[in-house]
Amino acid sequence: SLPRSSGLLLHITSLPGRYGIGDFGPAAYAFADFLAEAGQRVWQVLPLVPPGYGASPYASPATFALNPYLVSPDKLRDAGLLTDDDLADVPAFPDDHVDFGPVEHYKWDLLRRAHAHFLDGAGLPGYTADDLATFEALHADWLPEYALFAALKEAHGGVAWTDWEPACVRRDPDALAQARKTHADAIRLHTFAQFVADAQWQALWSYCRQRSIRLLGDLPIYVAHDSADVWANQDLFLLNDDGQPTVVAGVPPDYFSETGQRWGNPIYRWDRMKRNGYGWWVQRMARAIKLMDLVRLDPFRGFEAFWQSPGDEDTAVNGEWIEGPGSDLFAMFEKQFGAPLPIIAEDLGIITPGVRAIMAEFDFPGMVVLQFGYDEGPNSEHLPHNYRHAHVAYTGTHDNDTIQGWNNNPEVTVAEAEAKRIRDFACAYLGLPGTDHLHWASIRAVLTSVANLAVFPVQDLLGLGSDTRINRPGSLGGINWAWRLEEGVLTEALAEQLHRMTAVTNRLEGMTALKKVGE
């Protein structure tokens, strides 16, 4: 089980800085310092992968790769791969959100400059040609296919791989060999971008570990159809002859949606995966634990049973539940990586006894979200008096409104009278005369609970409103995944206040006892 500790949720892209997007640079190190000063032992981030449709890190074109836009220009300069002149003319990016289009253009321009300097022989120890060769050898199981996919997608104007020429779609060996020659320069650039991203992340991770801070990251169960993962492993997914999914993932109709949710992700051929020892999944988990201390599997229910619906339908109405790999997959993980596995189960929603049995068998902690408890009332498992030690307790997640935003409007579809009732219940539960300090009281509630790990978004620590939430599920556009933290708001006084609260709830020592897998 997890040691008693606490931490903050803040995605890398949300960090402040002058380059338009949070990155692995100085602001990340400053945030690690704040965590240490505040007595926090966990930093939770969202998937570190390249963003996909709608800038979502949950619809990535590559589950093994890192987001190249997270590469720090300042750290590239420190490594001898950029000059002051390269960083002299930074565009006037907005400070409060990520404007993804201009950021991507600017970051790739810098990466090309850094790569050109690298080819000319620049690069301090850790960033030399020998270091790149070592990196390529260590990641030969995914890197060449990813770099080729990225180069081909770029050459085809960003269209889905199923719209490429048939020989590349079906991965004809001669066509792929020719593509590697034709797009050699682009392949080298994408490989270089992964090399420097990995080096910077590993350095940041090491810095965090020196301060007794562990990194918690997300691993979505499904991958995007338009991804290097599906293109390179078509035999492991339920696809037709044209490469399109015959069935897709989602959830069935329920109280919240008459048509269910059609996620659109292709379904794994779990039978084939089992026959080869779940090799692709073992490879995926191996990559995850080389990047983070703890891995949150989301949604966990899909490993026990998952909802699939026809790929050619617009809704998830006509679907069925299919048995997942269950314990077999996690037994294979234990065989490969040892026990206990550094996994947290995203077990929100309606969870079956079968899911609970798997979690109990492998001692996987589950999740509770205080904000759900306010909505559901006294019997809710999400209220602290019902928590268990084997819980990771949140005030809210990246998919929730902030506590302050929820306070201003608990649920847009709820009538004002019901909203007032919910707010009044929250205040009564927390012993507050009003909602002025609801965010701090909520943080205290999860900290004082028996849950071994308590996590809260930075937005809740700062008492920020709905305009700062990072995701609104079911919506698209610039409002999602774009929020950035204001420079200077994480003050020494705030760290001291949080440290005191963490100390009196006996959460200071926690993660110092947690070893990295393989240690």
Short mmCIF file of C-alpha atoms in Angstrom, two decimals:
data_model
loop_
_atom_site.label_atom_id
_atom_site.label_comp_id
_atom_site.label_asym_id
_atom_site.label_seq_id
_atom_site.Cartn_x
_atom_site.Cartn_y
_atom_site.Cartn_z
CA SER A 1 0.00 0.00 0.00
CA LEU A 2 1.04 3.64 -0.45
CA PRO A 3 2.77 5.44 2.42
CA ARG A 4 0.78 8.22 4.09
CA SER A 5 1.53 11.36 2.10
CA SER A 6 0.02 14.09 -0.05
CA GLY A 7 0.68 15.97 -3.25
CA LEU A 8 -0.48 18.37 -5.93
CA LEU A 9 -1.91 17.90 -9.40
CA LEU A 10 -0.45 20.23 -12.03
CA HIS A 11 0.25 19.27 -15.62
CA ILE A 12 3.57 20.32 -17.15
CA THR A 13 1.86 22.45 -19.81
CA SER A 14 0.26 24.54 -17.04
CA LEU A 15 3.57 25.77 -15.65
CA PRO A 16 4.44 29.45 -16.23
CA GLY A 17 7.25 30.63 -18.49
CA ARG A 18 7.98 32.83 -21.50
CA TYR A 19 7.83 30.19 -24.24
CA GLY A 20 4.04 29.86 -24.51
CA ILE A 21 3.69 26.51 -22.74
CA GLY A 22 4.92 24.93 -19.53
CA ASP A 23 7.97 22.75 -20.06
CA PHE A 24 10.74 20.76 -18.37
CA GLY A 25 12.66 23.95 -17.62
CA PRO A 26 13.18 26.34 -14.69
CA ALA A 27 9.50 26.66 -13.74
CA ALA A 28 9.27 22.87 -13.30
CA TYR A 29 12.25 22.91 -10.94
CA ALA A 30 10.75 25.86 -9.07
CA PHE A 31 7.49 23.92 -8.67
CA ALA A 32 9.42 20.93 -7.32
CA ASP A 33 11.03 23.29 -4.81
CA PHE A 34 7.59 24.56 -3.80
CA LEU A 35 6.37 20.99 -3.30
CA ALA A 36 9.34 20.22 -1.08
CA GLU A 37 8.90 23.41 0.95
CA ALA A 38 5.20 22.62 1.37
CA GLY A 39 5.90 19.08 2.58
CA GLN A 40 4.31 17.47 -0.48
CA ARG A 41 5.59 14.09 -1.61
CA VAL A 42 3.74 13.60 -4.90
CA TRP A 43 3.52 15.58 -8.13
CA GLN A 44 0.74 14.28 -10.35
CA VAL A 45 0.84 15.10 -14.05
CA LEU A 46 -1.34 14.20 -17.02
CA PRO A 47 0.01 12.00 -19.83
CA LEU A 48 3.38 13.31 -21.08
CA VAL A 49 2.69 12.13 -24.62
CA PRO A 50 2.35 14.29 -27.76
CA PRO A 51 -1.10 15.95 -27.79
CA GLY A 52 -3.73 14.68 -30.18
CA TYR A 53 -7.14 15.83 -31.38
CA GLY A 54 -8.19 19.02 -29.59
CA ALA A 55 -4.74 19.24 -27.94
CA SER A 56 -5.76 16.38 -25.65
CA PRO A 57 -3.02 14.30 -24.01
CA TYR A 58 -5.61 11.50 -23.87
CA ALA A 59 -5.86 11.20 -27.68
CA SER A 60 -2.17 11.01 -28.46
CA PRO A 61 -0.63 9.89 -31.75
CA ALA A 62 2.03 7.98 -29.77
CA THR A 63 1.75 6.37 -26.35
CA PHE A 64 5.51 5.69 -26.04
CA ALA A 65 6.73 9.15 -27.07
CA LEU A 66 7.10 12.34 -25.05
CA ASN A 67 5.51 15.63 -26.01
CA PRO A 68 8.23 17.55 -27.90
CA TYR A 69 6.61 20.88 -26.94
CA LEU A 70 7.60 20.17 -23.33
CA VAL A 71 11.28 20.47 -24.22
CA SER A 72 12.74 23.47 -22.41
CA PRO A 73 14.56 26.00 -24.62
CA ASP A 74 16.47 27.19 -21.54
CA LYS A 75 17.70 23.67 -20.84
CA LEU A 76 18.70 23.24 -24.49
CA ARG A 77 20.79 26.38 -24.16
CA ASP A 78 22.32 25.03 -20.94
CA ALA A 79 23.18 21.82 -22.83
CA GLY A 80 25.01 23.79 -25.53
CA LEU A 81 22.39 23.06 -28.20
CA LEU A 82 20.93 26.58 -28.47
CA THR A 83 22.53 30.01 -28.21
CA ASP A 84 21.32 33.25 -26.67
CA ASP A 85 20.73 34.49 -30.21
CA ASP A 86 18.41 31.53 -30.86
CA LEU A 87 16.28 32.67 -27.91
CA ALA A 88 16.45 36.39 -28.55
CA ASP A 89 13.13 36.84 -30.35
CA VAL A 90 10.45 34.99 -28.39
CA PRO A 91 6.91 35.70 -29.63
CA ALA A 92 4.52 37.51 -27.29
CA PHE A 93 2.67 34.40 -26.12
CA PRO A 94 -0.28 34.75 -23.70
CA ASP A 95 0.59 34.07 -20.06
CA ASP A 96 -2.71 32.58 -18.91
CA HIS A 97 -3.26 29.89 -21.54
CA VAL A 98 -1.51 27.89 -24.24
CA ASP A 99 -2.11 29.04 -27.82
CA PHE A 100 -1.19 25.67 -29.27
CA GLY A 101 -0.77 26.53 -32.96
CA PRO A 102 1.85 29.28 -32.55
CA VAL A 103 3.55 27.35 -29.73
CA GLU A 104 3.97 24.24 -31.88
CA HIS A 105 5.40 26.29 -34.75
CA TYR A 106 7.86 28.06 -32.45
CA LYS A 107 8.97 24.94 -30.58
CA TRP A 108 9.66 23.02 -33.79
CA ASP A 109 11.68 25.95 -35.08
CA LEU A 110 13.83 25.80 -31.94
CA LEU A 111 14.15 22.02 -32.14
CA ARG A 112 15.35 22.30 -35.75
CA ARG A 113 17.93 24.89 -34.69
CA ALA A 114 19.07 22.70 -31.81
CA HIS A 115 19.31 19.70 -34.12
CA ALA A 116 21.38 21.69 -36.60
CA HIS A 117 23.79 22.70 -33.82
CA PHE A 118 23.90 19.06 -32.69
CA LEU A 119 24.81 17.89 -36.21
CA ASP A 120 27.59 20.47 -36.20
CA GLY A 121 29.03 18.84 -33.09
CA ALA A 122 27.44 20.92 -30.31
CA GLY A 123 26.21 19.34 -27.11
CA LEU A 124 27.59 19.02 -23.59
CA PRO A 125 27.87 15.64 -21.79
CA GLY A 126 24.45 13.97 -21.78
CA TYR A 127 23.60 15.51 -25.15
CA THR A 128 26.36 14.18 -27.41
CA ALA A 129 26.20 11.94 -30.48
CA ASP A 130 27.23 8.98 -28.31
CA ASP A 131 24.39 9.76 -25.89
CA LEU A 132 21.92 9.82 -28.78
CA ALA A 133 23.20 6.45 -30.02
CA THR A 134 22.72 5.00 -26.54
CA PHE A 135 19.20 6.42 -26.35
CA GLU A 136 18.30 4.93 -29.75
CA ALA A 137 19.59 1.52 -28.69
CA LEU A 138 17.65 1.59 -25.41
CA HIS A 139 14.40 2.52 -27.19
CA ALA A 140 14.72 0.48 -30.35
CA ASP A 141 11.45 -1.31 -29.55
CA TRP A 142 9.32 1.78 -30.31
CA LEU A 143 11.40 4.77 -31.41
CA PRO A 144 12.05 3.88 -35.08
CA GLU A 145 8.38 3.18 -35.76
CA TYR A 146 7.29 6.35 -33.98
CA ALA A 147 9.79 8.54 -35.85
CA LEU A 148 8.76 7.03 -39.19
CA PHE A 149 5.08 7.50 -38.38
CA ALA A 150 5.63 11.14 -37.35
CA ALA A 151 7.63 11.83 -40.51
CA LEU A 152 5.03 10.20 -42.76
CA LYS A 153 2.16 12.01 -41.04
CA GLU A 154 3.99 15.29 -41.55
CA ALA A 155 4.66 14.48 -45.20
CA HIS A 156 0.97 13.71 -45.74
CA GLY A 157 -0.21 17.02 -44.30
CA GLY A 158 -1.37 15.53 -41.02
CA VAL A 159 -4.11 13.28 -42.44
CA ALA A 160 -4.91 9.98 -40.74
CA TRP A 161 -2.65 7.05 -41.64
CA THR A 162 -5.58 5.23 -43.23
CA ASP A 163 -5.57 7.97 -45.92
CA TRP A 164 -1.93 7.42 -46.91
CA GLU A 165 -1.01 5.50 -50.04
CA PRO A 166 -2.10 1.85 -49.72
CA ALA A 167 1.43 0.46 -49.56
CA CYS A 168 2.20 2.53 -46.47
CA VAL A 169 -1.19 1.83 -44.93
CA ARG A 170 -0.62 -1.91 -45.16
CA ARG A 171 3.05 -1.48 -44.20
CA ASP A 172 4.57 -3.04 -47.29
CA PRO A 173 8.27 -3.62 -46.40
CA ASP A 174 9.58 -2.11 -49.63
CA ALA A 175 7.39 0.97 -49.22
CA LEU A 176 8.55 1.45 -45.64
CA ALA A 177 12.19 1.03 -46.61
CA GLN A 178 11.78 3.69 -49.30
CA ALA A 179 9.96 5.98 -46.85
CA ARG A 180 12.84 5.72 -44.40
CA LYS A 181 15.20 6.93 -47.15
CA THR A 182 12.90 9.64 -48.49
CA HIS A 183 12.12 11.08 -45.05
CA ALA A 184 15.46 10.41 -43.38
CA ASP A 185 15.96 14.02 -42.30
CA ALA A 186 12.53 14.26 -40.68
CA ILE A 187 13.04 10.91 -38.96
CA ARG A 188 16.33 12.13 -37.51
CA LEU A 189 14.66 15.31 -36.23
CA HIS A 190 11.82 13.42 -34.52
CA THR A 191 14.33 11.01 -33.00
CA PHE A 192 16.42 13.93 -31.74
CA ALA A 193 13.33 15.61 -30.23
CA GLN A 194 12.57 12.43 -28.25
CA PHE A 195 16.20 12.21 -27.15
CA VAL A 196 16.34 15.70 -25.67
CA ALA A 197 12.83 15.43 -24.19
CA ASP A 198 13.77 12.22 -22.41
CA ALA A 199 17.05 13.65 -21.14
CA GLN A 200 15.28 16.70 -19.72
CA TRP A 201 12.50 14.68 -18.11
CA GLN A 202 14.95 12.23 -16.52
CA ALA A 203 16.92 15.17 -15.08
CA LEU A 204 13.74 16.71 -13.64
CA TRP A 205 12.66 13.35 -12.23
CA SER A 206 16.04 12.93 -10.57
CA TYR A 207 15.74 16.44 -9.07
CA CYS A 208 12.32 15.55 -7.67
CA ARG A 209 13.54 12.28 -6.17
CA GLN A 210 16.39 14.09 -4.43
CA ARG A 211 13.67 16.12 -2.70
CA SER A 212 11.60 13.03 -1.79
CA ILE A 213 8.98 13.90 -4.42
CA ARG A 214 7.50 11.08 -6.47
CA LEU A 215 5.92 11.55 -9.88
CA LEU A 216 2.45 10.17 -10.55
CA GLY A 217 1.36 9.96 -14.17
CA ASP A 218 -1.60 8.79 -16.22
CA LEU A 219 -1.73 5.82 -18.57
CA PRO A 220 -5.05 5.70 -20.47
CA ILE A 221 -6.18 2.16 -21.22
CA TYR A 222 -6.89 2.95 -24.88
CA VAL A 223 -4.81 4.54 -27.62
CA ALA A 224 -5.97 6.75 -30.48
CA HIS A 225 -6.77 5.11 -33.79
CA ASP A 226 -4.65 7.66 -35.67
CA SER A 227 -1.48 6.74 -33.83
CA ALA A 228 1.88 5.15 -34.38
CA ASP A 229 0.76 2.43 -31.97
CA VAL A 230 -2.18 1.23 -34.06
CA TRP A 231 -0.43 1.76 -37.42
CA ALA A 232 2.61 -0.26 -36.34
CA ASN A 233 0.59 -3.03 -34.62
CA GLN A 234 -2.52 -3.43 -36.75
CA ASP A 235 -2.75 -7.14 -35.98
CA LEU A 236 -3.31 -6.33 -32.29
CA PHE A 237 -6.45 -4.25 -32.90
CA LEU A 238 -9.91 -5.05 -34.28
CA LEU A 239 -9.61 -3.37 -37.69
CA ASN A 240 -11.06 -4.05 -41.15
CA ASP A 241 -9.03 -4.43 -44.35
CA ASP A 242 -8.89 -0.65 -44.76
CA GLY A 243 -7.46 -0.17 -41.26
CA GLN A 244 -10.69 1.26 -39.83
CA PRO A 245 -11.97 0.00 -36.44
CA THR A 246 -14.69 -2.61 -36.68
CA VAL A 247 -15.67 -1.81 -33.09
CA VAL A 248 -14.78 1.12 -30.83
CA ALA A 249 -14.58 1.81 -27.12
CA GLY A 250 -17.01 3.81 -25.03
CA VAL A 251 -19.62 3.49 -22.32
CA PRO A 252 -23.28 2.48 -22.64
CA PRO A 253 -26.30 4.77 -22.29
CA ASP A 254 -26.95 5.86 -18.73
CA TYR A 255 -28.61 8.54 -16.62
CA PHE A 256 -26.25 11.18 -18.03
CA SER A 257 -26.45 10.24 -21.73
CA GLU A 258 -29.24 8.49 -23.62
CA THR A 259 -26.81 7.53 -26.39
CA GLY A 260 -23.85 6.59 -24.20
CA GLN A 261 -20.35 7.80 -24.98
CA ARG A 262 -18.63 6.78 -28.19
CA TRP A 263 -14.93 7.33 -27.53
CA GLY A 264 -13.84 6.00 -30.91
CA ASN A 265 -10.71 4.18 -29.74
CA PRO A 266 -10.04 0.85 -31.45
CA ILE A 267 -10.44 -2.29 -29.35
CA TYR A 268 -7.51 -4.57 -28.55
CA ARG A 269 -7.39 -8.14 -29.75
CA TRP A 270 -6.86 -9.34 -26.21
CA ASP A 271 -6.81 -12.99 -27.33
CA ARG A 272 -3.81 -12.36 -29.57
CA MET A 273 -2.11 -10.27 -26.91
CA LYS A 274 -2.52 -13.10 -24.40
CA ARG A 275 -0.96 -15.62 -26.81
CA ASN A 276 2.21 -13.54 -27.04
CA GLY A 277 2.45 -12.91 -23.31
CA TYR A 278 0.87 -9.44 -23.54
CA GLY A 279 4.14 -8.30 -25.09
CA TRP A 280 2.90 -4.91 -26.30
CA TRP A 281 1.34 -4.10 -22.92
CA VAL A 282 4.45 -5.23 -21.06
CA GLN A 283 6.45 -2.95 -23.33
CA ARG A 284 4.03 -0.09 -22.64
CA MET A 285 4.18 -0.56 -18.87
CA ALA A 286 7.97 -0.83 -19.00
CA ARG A 287 8.07 2.56 -20.73
CA ALA A 288 5.68 4.06 -18.16
CA ILE A 289 7.74 3.00 -15.16
CA LYS A 290 10.85 4.42 -16.79
CA LEU A 291 9.12 7.79 -16.76
CA MET A 292 7.29 7.93 -13.42
CA ASP A 293 7.10 6.43 -9.94
CA LEU A 294 3.36 5.74 -9.91
CA VAL A 295 1.01 4.96 -12.79
CA ARG A 296 -2.72 5.68 -12.76
CA LEU A 297 -4.58 3.33 -15.13
CA ASP A 298 -7.66 5.07 -16.57
CA PRO A 299 -10.36 3.75 -16.70
CA PHE A 300 -9.50 0.62 -14.75
CA ARG A 301 -12.84 -1.09 -15.32
CA GLY A 302 -11.93 -1.77 -18.95
CA PHE A 303 -9.38 -4.37 -17.88
CA GLU A 304 -12.14 -6.47 -16.33
CA ALA A 305 -14.86 -5.79 -18.93
CA PHE A 306 -15.30 -3.11 -21.58
CA TRP A 307 -18.12 -1.70 -23.68
CA GLN A 308 -17.71 -1.94 -27.44
CA SER A 309 -20.02 -0.68 -30.16
CA PRO A 310 -19.88 -0.92 -33.98
CA GLY A 311 -17.24 1.28 -35.52
CA ASP A 312 -19.57 2.59 -38.24
CA GLU A 313 -22.23 3.93 -35.84
CA ASP A 314 -22.35 7.44 -34.40
CA THR A 315 -23.44 6.46 -30.89
CA ALA A 316 -22.65 3.80 -28.31
CA VAL A 317 -26.24 2.58 -28.02
CA ASN A 318 -25.83 -0.71 -29.88
CA GLY A 319 -22.98 -2.17 -27.94
CA GLU A 320 -22.13 -4.99 -25.59
CA TRP A 321 -19.93 -5.75 -22.60
CA ILE A 322 -16.90 -7.87 -23.44
CA GLU A 323 -14.64 -9.63 -20.97
CA GLY A 324 -11.21 -8.02 -20.62
CA PRO A 325 -7.85 -9.61 -19.78
CA GLY A 326 -8.52 -9.46 -16.04
CA SER A 327 -5.89 -10.75 -13.64
CA ASP A 328 -3.83 -12.37 -16.39
CA LEU A 329 -2.39 -9.06 -17.55
CA PHE A 330 -1.37 -7.91 -14.07
CA ALA A 331 0.08 -11.30 -13.22
CA MET A 332 2.28 -10.88 -16.29
CA PHE A 333 3.26 -7.41 -15.08
CA GLU A 334 4.27 -8.88 -11.70
CA LYS A 335 6.29 -11.56 -13.46
CA GLN A 336 8.14 -8.90 -15.45
CA PHE A 337 8.47 -6.10 -12.90
CA GLY A 338 7.94 -7.68 -9.50
CA ALA A 339 5.43 -6.85 -6.78
CA PRO A 340 3.93 -4.62 -5.62
CA LEU A 341 3.17 -2.90 -8.91
CA PRO A 342 3.23 0.92 -8.81
CA ILE A 343 -0.36 1.16 -10.08
CA ILE A 344 -3.33 3.25 -8.98
CA ALA A 345 -6.72 2.23 -10.36
CA GLU A 346 -9.07 4.91 -11.70
CA ASP A 347 -12.17 3.17 -10.39
CA LEU A 348 -14.69 6.01 -10.55
CA GLY A 349 -18.25 5.33 -11.64
CA ILE A 350 -20.16 2.06 -11.41
CA ILE A 351 -17.61 -0.61 -10.52
CA THR A 352 -18.32 -4.34 -10.55
CA PRO A 353 -17.29 -6.98 -7.98
CA GLY A 354 -14.91 -8.35 -10.61
CA VAL A 355 -13.02 -5.06 -10.71
CA ARG A 356 -12.83 -4.96 -6.92
CA ALA A 357 -11.48 -8.52 -6.90
CA ILE A 358 -8.63 -7.61 -9.27
CA MET A 359 -7.77 -4.52 -7.22
CA ALA A 360 -7.75 -6.59 -4.02
CA GLU A 361 -5.66 -9.36 -5.58
CA PHE A 362 -2.90 -6.96 -6.59
CA ASP A 363 -3.35 -4.40 -3.79
CA PHE A 364 -4.15 -1.54 -6.18
CA PRO A 365 -5.36 1.66 -4.48
CA GLY A 366 -8.56 3.19 -5.85
CA MET A 367 -9.81 6.76 -6.04
CA VAL A 368 -12.32 8.92 -4.18
CA VAL A 369 -13.24 12.50 -5.11
CA LEU A 370 -14.55 14.78 -2.39
CA GLN A 371 -16.48 16.94 -4.85
CA PHE A 372 -18.58 13.90 -5.81
CA GLY A 373 -19.38 13.37 -2.13
CA TYR A 374 -20.83 16.86 -1.78
CA ASP A 375 -23.20 16.09 -4.64
CA GLU A 376 -24.17 12.61 -3.45
CA GLY A 377 -24.68 13.16 0.28
CA PRO A 378 -23.91 11.38 3.59
CA ASN A 379 -23.73 7.81 2.27
CA SER A 380 -21.33 8.60 -0.54
CA GLU A 381 -18.06 6.68 -0.62
CA HIS A 382 -16.49 9.98 -1.69
CA LEU A 383 -16.98 11.61 1.72
CA PRO A 384 -14.01 11.28 4.10
CA HIS A 385 -15.84 9.41 6.86
CA ASN A 386 -16.25 6.56 4.36
CA TYR A 387 -12.65 6.52 3.07
CA ARG A 388 -10.30 3.58 3.48
CA HIS A 389 -6.52 3.51 3.85
CA ALA A 390 -6.22 2.06 0.34
CA HIS A 391 -7.63 5.19 -1.25
CA VAL A 392 -6.14 8.08 -3.14
CA ALA A 393 -8.34 10.98 -2.08
CA TYR A 394 -8.85 14.01 -4.31
CA THR A 395 -10.67 17.28 -3.82
CA GLY A 396 -11.20 17.08 -7.59
CA THR A 397 -9.45 15.74 -10.68
CA HIS A 398 -8.48 17.29 -14.00
CA ASP A 399 -11.98 16.45 -15.26
CA ASN A 400 -13.75 18.27 -12.41
CA ASP A 401 -14.54 21.91 -11.99
CA THR A 402 -12.39 23.59 -9.35
CA ILE A 403 -13.79 23.61 -5.82
CA GLN A 404 -14.34 27.36 -6.05
CA GLY A 405 -15.97 26.99 -9.48
CA TRP A 406 -18.18 24.21 -8.14
CA ASN A 407 -19.06 26.46 -5.21
CA ASN A 408 -20.16 29.23 -7.55
CA ASN A 409 -22.27 26.82 -9.55
CA PRO A 410 -22.25 23.17 -8.34
CA GLU A 411 -23.77 21.86 -11.56
CA VAL A 412 -25.02 23.87 -14.50
CA THR A 413 -27.95 21.49 -15.01
CA VAL A 414 -29.07 21.73 -11.37
CA ALA A 415 -31.78 24.17 -10.36
CA GLU A 416 -30.66 26.94 -8.00
CA ALA A 417 -32.63 25.46 -5.08
CA GLU A 418 -30.82 22.14 -5.50
CA ALA A 419 -27.49 23.93 -5.91
CA LYS A 420 -28.07 25.75 -2.63
CA ARG A 421 -28.94 22.49 -0.90
CA ILE A 422 -25.68 20.94 -2.10
CA ARG A 423 -23.64 23.96 -1.01
CA ASP A 424 -25.36 23.98 2.38
CA PHE A 425 -24.57 20.30 2.82
CA ALA A 426 -20.89 20.89 1.99
CA CYS A 427 -20.69 23.69 4.55
CA ALA A 428 -22.45 21.62 7.19
CA TYR A 429 -20.17 18.68 6.53
CA LEU A 430 -17.05 20.82 6.84
CA GLY A 431 -18.33 22.89 9.77
CA LEU A 432 -18.23 26.16 7.85
CA PRO A 433 -20.62 29.11 8.38
CA GLY A 434 -20.27 29.96 4.67
CA THR A 435 -18.38 29.04 1.56
CA ASP A 436 -15.64 31.67 1.67
CA HIS A 437 -12.93 29.15 2.59
CA LEU A 438 -14.45 26.04 1.06
CA HIS A 439 -11.29 25.16 -0.90
CA TRP A 440 -9.04 25.15 2.18
CA ALA A 441 -11.61 23.24 4.22
CA SER A 442 -11.88 20.68 1.42
CA ILE A 443 -8.11 20.26 1.35
CA ARG A 444 -8.07 19.81 5.11
CA ALA A 445 -10.84 17.19 4.82
CA VAL A 446 -8.85 14.96 2.48
CA LEU A 447 -5.61 15.54 4.42
CA THR A 448 -7.19 14.54 7.74
CA SER A 449 -8.84 11.43 6.24
CA VAL A 450 -7.40 7.92 6.59
CA ALA A 451 -6.67 7.76 2.83
CA ASN A 452 -2.98 7.00 2.44
CA LEU A 453 -2.51 9.51 -0.37
CA ALA A 454 -4.29 12.87 -0.66
CA VAL A 455 -4.01 14.88 -3.89
CA PHE A 456 -5.51 18.21 -4.89
CA PRO A 457 -5.19 20.34 -8.00
CA VAL A 458 -3.17 23.53 -7.70
CA GLN A 459 -6.32 25.43 -8.68
CA ASP A 460 -7.97 24.24 -5.46
CA LEU A 461 -4.96 25.21 -3.38
CA LEU A 462 -5.23 28.73 -4.80
CA GLY A 463 -9.03 28.92 -4.63
CA LEU A 464 -9.35 29.61 -8.36
CA GLY A 465 -12.62 29.58 -10.33
CA SER A 466 -14.07 27.70 -13.27
CA ASP A 467 -12.10 29.73 -15.80
CA THR A 468 -8.94 27.92 -14.64
CA ARG A 469 -10.12 24.33 -15.00
CA ILE A 470 -7.99 22.41 -17.48
CA ASN A 471 -10.67 20.18 -19.00
CA ARG A 472 -14.41 20.12 -19.56
CA PRO A 473 -15.26 16.55 -20.64
CA GLY A 474 -17.37 16.35 -23.77
CA SER A 475 -16.35 19.78 -25.06
CA LEU A 476 -13.79 20.83 -27.66
CA GLY A 477 -11.90 24.00 -28.40
CA GLY A 478 -9.38 26.31 -26.83
CA ILE A 479 -10.87 26.01 -23.33
CA ASN A 480 -9.46 22.51 -22.83
CA TRP A 481 -5.90 21.59 -21.81
CA ALA A 482 -4.81 25.23 -22.15
CA TRP A 483 -4.83 26.79 -18.66
CA ARG A 484 -1.53 28.09 -17.29
CA LEU A 485 -0.50 29.07 -13.79
CA GLU A 486 0.26 32.70 -13.07
CA GLU A 487 3.89 33.47 -12.26
CA GLY A 488 4.62 34.07 -8.59
CA VAL A 489 1.35 32.89 -7.01
CA LEU A 490 2.94 29.90 -5.26
CA THR A 491 4.44 31.94 -2.46
CA GLU A 492 6.60 31.03 0.51
CA ALA A 493 3.72 31.88 2.83
CA LEU A 494 1.43 29.47 0.95
CA ALA A 495 4.07 26.74 1.20
CA GLU A 496 4.34 27.31 4.94
CA GLN A 497 0.57 27.16 5.38
CA LEU A 498 0.31 23.90 3.44
CA HIS A 499 3.35 22.46 5.25
CA ARG A 500 1.71 23.08 8.63
CA MET A 501 -1.50 21.37 7.55
CA THR A 502 0.47 18.45 6.10
CA ALA A 503 2.53 18.09 9.27
CA VAL A 504 -0.41 17.99 11.67
CA THR A 505 -2.09 15.31 9.51
CA ASN A 506 1.07 13.17 9.64
CA ARG A 507 1.79 13.16 5.90
CA LEU A 508 5.34 14.55 5.79
CA GLU A 509 7.46 11.39 5.68
CA GLY A 510 5.40 9.31 3.24
CA MET A 511 7.07 8.78 -0.08
CA THR A 512 10.61 8.67 1.27
CA ALA A 513 9.87 4.98 1.80
CA LEU A 514 8.74 4.36 -1.78
CA LYS A 515 11.32 2.76 -4.03
CA LYS A 516 11.46 3.05 -7.77
CA VAL A 517 10.54 -0.16 -9.61
CA GLY A 518 13.70 -2.14 -10.15
CA GLU A 519 15.61 -0.64 -7.19
#
